[in-house]
Amino acid sequence: MKNDNVRPDDLKWRCCQCQSDLVVGQVAVTYMNNRFTTDLPHCPVCKTVMITEAVAMGKMAEVEQILEDK
Ligand SMILES: [Zn+2]
């Protein structure tokens, strides 16, 4: 399992809604009408996914690669 987009800095974040510590794990993401699961920091309580700009950029590039491979 690749985890390049999850950095220690990401784990300093807390959920902006319920102040829970974020955890890294599989979450479902929808992008360009494609649904897939990937590892991202997210809130275990309310399921809010924390996507920083850097994560989004890397993840979108990764997704586009996946789509091209199809
Ligand atoms: Zn939360």
mmCIF file of N, CA and C and ligand atoms in Angstrom:
data_model
loop_
_atom_site.group_PDB
_atom_site.id
_atom_site.type_symbol
_atom_site.label_atom_id
_atom_site.label_comp_id
_atom_site.label_asym_id
_atom_site.label_seq_id
_atom_site.Cartn_x
_atom_site.Cartn_y
_atom_site.Cartn_z
ATOM 1 N N MET A 1 0.843 -1.209 0.000
ATOM 2 C CA MET A 1 0.000 0.000 0.000
ATOM 3 C C MET A 1 0.870 1.247 0.000
ATOM 4 N N LYS A 2 0.711 2.051 -0.992
ATOM 5 C CA LYS A 2 1.472 3.301 -1.045
ATOM 6 C C LYS A 2 0.921 4.297 -0.036
ATOM 7 N N ASN A 3 1.823 5.021 0.556
ATOM 8 C CA ASN A 3 1.403 5.979 1.558
ATOM 9 C C ASN A 3 2.155 7.291 1.392
ATOM 10 N N ASP A 4 2.592 7.561 0.186
ATOM 11 C CA ASP A 4 3.446 8.715 -0.063
ATOM 12 C C ASP A 4 2.790 10.042 0.287
ATOM 13 N N ASN A 5 1.483 10.074 0.222
ATOM 14 C CA ASN A 5 0.810 11.355 0.399
ATOM 15 C C ASN A 5 0.444 11.641 1.850
ATOM 16 N N VAL A 6 0.760 10.707 2.709
ATOM 17 C CA VAL A 6 0.468 10.928 4.121
ATOM 18 C C VAL A 6 1.776 11.230 4.842
ATOM 19 N N ARG A 7 1.890 12.440 5.318
ATOM 20 C CA ARG A 7 3.112 12.862 5.994
ATOM 21 C C ARG A 7 2.824 13.082 7.465
ATOM 22 N N PRO A 8 3.869 13.037 8.280
ATOM 23 C CA PRO A 8 3.675 13.241 9.729
ATOM 24 C C PRO A 8 2.947 14.536 10.026
ATOM 25 N N ASP A 9 3.216 15.563 9.253
ATOM 26 C CA ASP A 9 2.554 16.838 9.475
ATOM 27 C C ASP A 9 1.041 16.721 9.427
ATOM 28 N N ASP A 10 0.577 15.844 8.595
ATOM 29 C CA ASP A 10 -0.867 15.697 8.438
ATOM 30 C C ASP A 10 -1.527 15.226 9.729
ATOM 31 N N LEU A 11 -0.762 14.504 10.530
ATOM 32 C CA LEU A 11 -1.344 13.923 11.736
ATOM 33 C C LEU A 11 -1.429 14.925 12.877
ATOM 34 N N LYS A 12 -0.921 16.128 12.653
ATOM 35 C CA LYS A 12 -1.083 17.170 13.664
ATOM 36 C C LYS A 12 -2.476 17.773 13.596
ATOM 37 N N TRP A 13 -3.152 17.494 12.519
ATOM 38 C CA TRP A 13 -4.462 18.095 12.323
ATOM 39 C C TRP A 13 -5.501 17.471 13.256
ATOM 40 N N ARG A 14 -6.436 18.310 13.589
ATOM 41 C CA ARG A 14 -7.600 17.800 14.298
ATOM 42 C C ARG A 14 -8.823 18.118 13.476
ATOM 43 N N CYS A 15 -9.830 17.341 13.681
ATOM 44 C CA CYS A 15 -11.076 17.577 12.960
ATOM 45 C C CYS A 15 -11.612 18.960 13.307
ATOM 46 N N CYS A 16 -11.965 19.707 12.282
ATOM 47 C CA CYS A 16 -12.458 21.063 12.526
ATOM 48 C C CYS A 16 -13.887 21.047 13.052
ATOM 49 N N GLN A 17 -14.516 19.891 12.985
ATOM 50 C CA GLN A 17 -15.913 19.829 13.407
ATOM 51 C C GLN A 17 -16.084 19.287 14.818
ATOM 52 N N CYS A 18 -15.298 18.280 15.169
ATOM 53 C CA CYS A 18 -15.493 17.687 16.497
ATOM 54 C C CYS A 18 -14.198 17.605 17.288
ATOM 55 N N GLN A 19 -13.105 18.160 16.754
ATOM 56 C CA GLN A 19 -11.832 18.252 17.477
ATOM 57 C C GLN A 19 -11.213 16.900 17.814
ATOM 58 N N SER A 20 -11.602 15.850 17.113
ATOM 59 C CA SER A 20 -10.984 14.552 17.330
ATOM 60 C C SER A 20 -9.656 14.491 16.594
ATOM 61 N N ASP A 21 -8.721 13.683 17.110
ATOM 62 C CA ASP A 21 -7.471 13.462 16.400
ATOM 63 C C ASP A 21 -7.753 12.680 15.128
ATOM 64 N N LEU A 22 -7.092 13.105 14.063
ATOM 65 C CA LEU A 22 -7.292 12.411 12.799
ATOM 66 C C LEU A 22 -6.516 11.105 12.777
ATOM 67 N N VAL A 23 -7.012 10.162 12.043
ATOM 68 C CA VAL A 23 -6.318 8.898 11.840
ATOM 69 C C VAL A 23 -6.131 8.709 10.331
ATOM 70 N N VAL A 24 -5.141 7.894 9.988
ATOM 71 C CA VAL A 24 -4.917 7.608 8.577
ATOM 72 C C VAL A 24 -5.487 6.244 8.244
ATOM 73 N N GLY A 25 -6.274 6.188 7.227
ATOM 74 C CA GLY A 25 -6.848 4.913 6.838
ATOM 75 C C GLY A 25 -7.590 5.052 5.533
ATOM 76 N N GLN A 26 -8.200 3.974 5.134
ATOM 77 C CA GLN A 26 -8.884 3.958 3.850
ATOM 78 C C GLN A 26 -10.171 4.759 3.905
ATOM 79 N N VAL A 27 -10.307 5.646 2.955
ATOM 80 C CA VAL A 27 -11.544 6.394 2.803
ATOM 81 C C VAL A 27 -11.976 6.318 1.348
ATOM 82 N N ALA A 28 -13.249 6.458 1.132
ATOM 83 C CA ALA A 28 -13.777 6.437 -0.229
ATOM 84 C C ALA A 28 -13.763 7.851 -0.784
ATOM 85 N N VAL A 29 -13.253 7.984 -1.981
ATOM 86 C CA VAL A 29 -13.174 9.287 -2.630
ATOM 87 C C VAL A 29 -13.810 9.178 -4.012
ATOM 88 N N THR A 30 -14.475 10.219 -4.409
ATOM 89 C CA THR A 30 -15.022 10.234 -5.768
ATOM 90 C C THR A 30 -14.353 11.359 -6.536
ATOM 91 N N TYR A 31 -13.813 11.032 -7.683
ATOM 92 C CA TYR A 31 -13.128 12.021 -8.496
ATOM 93 C C TYR A 31 -13.382 11.713 -9.962
ATOM 94 N N MET A 32 -13.831 12.715 -10.681
ATOM 95 C CA MET A 32 -14.122 12.539 -12.099
ATOM 96 C C MET A 32 -15.025 11.315 -12.327
ATOM 97 N N ASN A 33 -16.055 11.222 -11.499
ATOM 98 C CA ASN A 33 -17.043 10.142 -11.619
ATOM 99 C C ASN A 33 -16.473 8.751 -11.354
ATOM 100 N N ASN A 34 -15.268 8.697 -10.817
ATOM 101 C CA ASN A 34 -14.700 7.408 -10.456
ATOM 102 C C ASN A 34 -14.612 7.314 -8.938
ATOM 103 N N ARG A 35 -15.075 6.211 -8.420
ATOM 104 C CA ARG A 35 -15.054 6.007 -6.989
ATOM 105 C C ARG A 35 -13.951 5.017 -6.650
ATOM 106 N N PHE A 36 -13.141 5.380 -5.669
ATOM 107 C CA PHE A 36 -12.053 4.501 -5.273
ATOM 108 C C PHE A 36 -11.753 4.742 -3.801
ATOM 109 N N THR A 37 -10.972 3.845 -3.214
ATOM 110 C CA THR A 37 -10.574 4.023 -1.824
ATOM 111 C C THR A 37 -9.077 4.262 -1.774
ATOM 112 N N THR A 38 -8.671 5.092 -0.828
ATOM 113 C CA THR A 38 -7.267 5.409 -0.691
ATOM 114 C C THR A 38 -6.991 5.792 0.756
ATOM 115 N N ASP A 39 -5.718 5.790 1.123
ATOM 116 C CA ASP A 39 -5.357 6.164 2.489
ATOM 117 C C ASP A 39 -5.235 7.675 2.611
ATOM 118 N N LEU A 40 -6.005 8.238 3.508
ATOM 119 C CA LEU A 40 -5.937 9.669 3.774
ATOM 120 C C LEU A 40 -6.223 9.907 5.242
ATOM 121 N N PRO A 41 -5.692 11.018 5.766
ATOM 122 C CA PRO A 41 -6.051 11.377 7.149
ATOM 123 C C PRO A 41 -7.531 11.736 7.204
ATOM 124 N N HIS A 42 -8.201 11.204 8.191
ATOM 125 C CA HIS A 42 -9.616 11.516 8.319
ATOM 126 C C HIS A 42 -10.046 11.412 9.770
ATOM 127 N N CYS A 43 -11.196 11.986 10.048
ATOM 128 C CA CYS A 43 -11.733 11.952 11.399
ATOM 129 C C CYS A 43 -12.491 10.640 11.606
ATOM 130 N N PRO A 44 -12.115 9.883 12.662
ATOM 131 C CA PRO A 44 -12.783 8.603 12.902
ATOM 132 C C PRO A 44 -14.194 8.776 13.453
ATOM 133 N N VAL A 45 -14.498 9.982 13.894
ATOM 134 C CA VAL A 45 -15.800 10.204 14.519
ATOM 135 C C VAL A 45 -16.849 10.626 13.501
ATOM 136 N N CYS A 46 -16.538 11.676 12.729
ATOM 137 C CA CYS A 46 -17.551 12.186 11.802
ATOM 138 C C CYS A 46 -17.187 11.935 10.345
ATOM 139 N N LYS A 47 -16.043 11.261 10.139
ATOM 140 C CA LYS A 47 -15.632 10.840 8.787
ATOM 141 C C LYS A 47 -15.231 11.983 7.863
ATOM 142 N N THR A 48 -14.990 13.146 8.440
ATOM 143 C CA THR A 48 -14.485 14.232 7.615
ATOM 144 C C THR A 48 -13.080 13.903 7.128
ATOM 145 N N VAL A 49 -12.845 14.018 5.836
ATOM 146 C CA VAL A 49 -11.534 13.715 5.272
ATOM 147 C C VAL A 49 -10.712 14.986 5.188
ATOM 148 N N MET A 50 -9.504 14.918 5.742
ATOM 149 C CA MET A 50 -8.620 16.066 5.692
ATOM 150 C C MET A 50 -7.761 15.968 4.445
ATOM 151 N N ILE A 51 -7.975 16.853 3.514
ATOM 152 C CA ILE A 51 -7.156 16.860 2.309
ATOM 153 C C ILE A 51 -6.467 18.210 2.206
ATOM 154 N N THR A 52 -5.164 18.207 2.469
ATOM 155 C CA THR A 52 -4.405 19.434 2.302
ATOM 156 C C THR A 52 -4.144 19.636 0.814
ATOM 157 N N GLU A 53 -3.706 20.828 0.482
ATOM 158 C CA GLU A 53 -3.479 21.117 -0.934
ATOM 159 C C GLU A 53 -2.437 20.174 -1.512
ATOM 160 N N ALA A 54 -1.381 19.935 -0.754
ATOM 161 C CA ALA A 54 -0.306 19.064 -1.232
ATOM 162 C C ALA A 54 -0.815 17.640 -1.419
ATOM 163 N N VAL A 55 -1.621 17.184 -0.495
ATOM 164 C CA VAL A 55 -2.183 15.842 -0.604
ATOM 165 C C VAL A 55 -3.090 15.764 -1.816
ATOM 166 N N ALA A 56 -3.912 16.792 -1.984
ATOM 167 C CA ALA A 56 -4.851 16.797 -3.103
ATOM 168 C C ALA A 56 -4.107 16.742 -4.429
ATOM 169 N N MET A 57 -3.056 17.526 -4.541
ATOM 170 C CA MET A 57 -2.279 17.550 -5.784
ATOM 171 C C MET A 57 -1.684 16.180 -6.060
ATOM 172 N N GLY A 58 -1.055 15.596 -5.050
ATOM 173 C CA GLY A 58 -0.422 14.291 -5.239
ATOM 174 C C GLY A 58 -1.445 13.220 -5.510
ATOM 175 N N LYS A 59 -2.543 13.291 -4.790
ATOM 176 C CA LYS A 59 -3.568 12.255 -4.932
ATOM 177 C C LYS A 59 -4.252 12.342 -6.287
ATOM 178 N N MET A 60 -4.498 13.545 -6.738
ATOM 179 C CA MET A 60 -5.155 13.694 -8.031
ATOM 180 C C MET A 60 -4.243 13.188 -9.153
ATOM 181 N N ALA A 61 -2.956 13.440 -9.019
ATOM 182 C CA ALA A 61 -2.009 12.948 -10.019
ATOM 183 C C ALA A 61 -2.016 11.427 -10.021
ATOM 184 N N GLU A 62 -2.082 10.869 -8.826
ATOM 185 C CA GLU A 62 -2.105 9.411 -8.689
ATOM 186 C C GLU A 62 -3.370 8.841 -9.313
ATOM 187 N N VAL A 63 -4.474 9.510 -9.076
ATOM 188 C CA VAL A 63 -5.755 9.064 -9.617
ATOM 189 C C VAL A 63 -5.757 9.126 -11.138
ATOM 190 N N GLU A 64 -5.233 10.226 -11.646
ATOM 191 C CA GLU A 64 -5.191 10.368 -13.099
ATOM 192 C C GLU A 64 -4.361 9.256 -13.718
ATOM 193 N N GLN A 65 -3.291 8.873 -13.002
ATOM 194 C CA GLN A 65 -2.457 7.769 -13.479
ATOM 195 C C GLN A 65 -3.264 6.479 -13.499
ATOM 196 N N ILE A 66 -4.047 6.274 -12.454
ATOM 197 C CA ILE A 66 -4.875 5.073 -12.371
ATOM 198 C C ILE A 66 -5.872 5.049 -13.522
ATOM 199 N N LEU A 67 -6.463 6.209 -13.800
ATOM 200 C CA LEU A 67 -7.460 6.271 -14.859
ATOM 201 C C LEU A 67 -6.830 6.014 -16.222
ATOM 202 N N GLU A 68 -5.619 6.514 -16.402
ATOM 203 C CA GLU A 68 -4.946 6.318 -17.681
ATOM 204 C C GLU A 68 -4.599 4.858 -17.902
ATOM 205 N N ASP A 69 -4.353 4.160 -16.807
ATOM 206 C CA ASP A 69 -3.952 2.764 -16.908
ATOM 207 C C ASP A 69 -5.102 1.843 -17.284
ATOM 208 N N LYS A 70 -6.319 2.354 -17.143
ATOM 209 C CA LYS A 70 -7.472 1.505 -17.418
ATOM 210 C C LYS A 70 -7.599 1.158 -18.900
HETATM 211 ZN ZN ZN B 1 -14.807 14.928 13.280
#
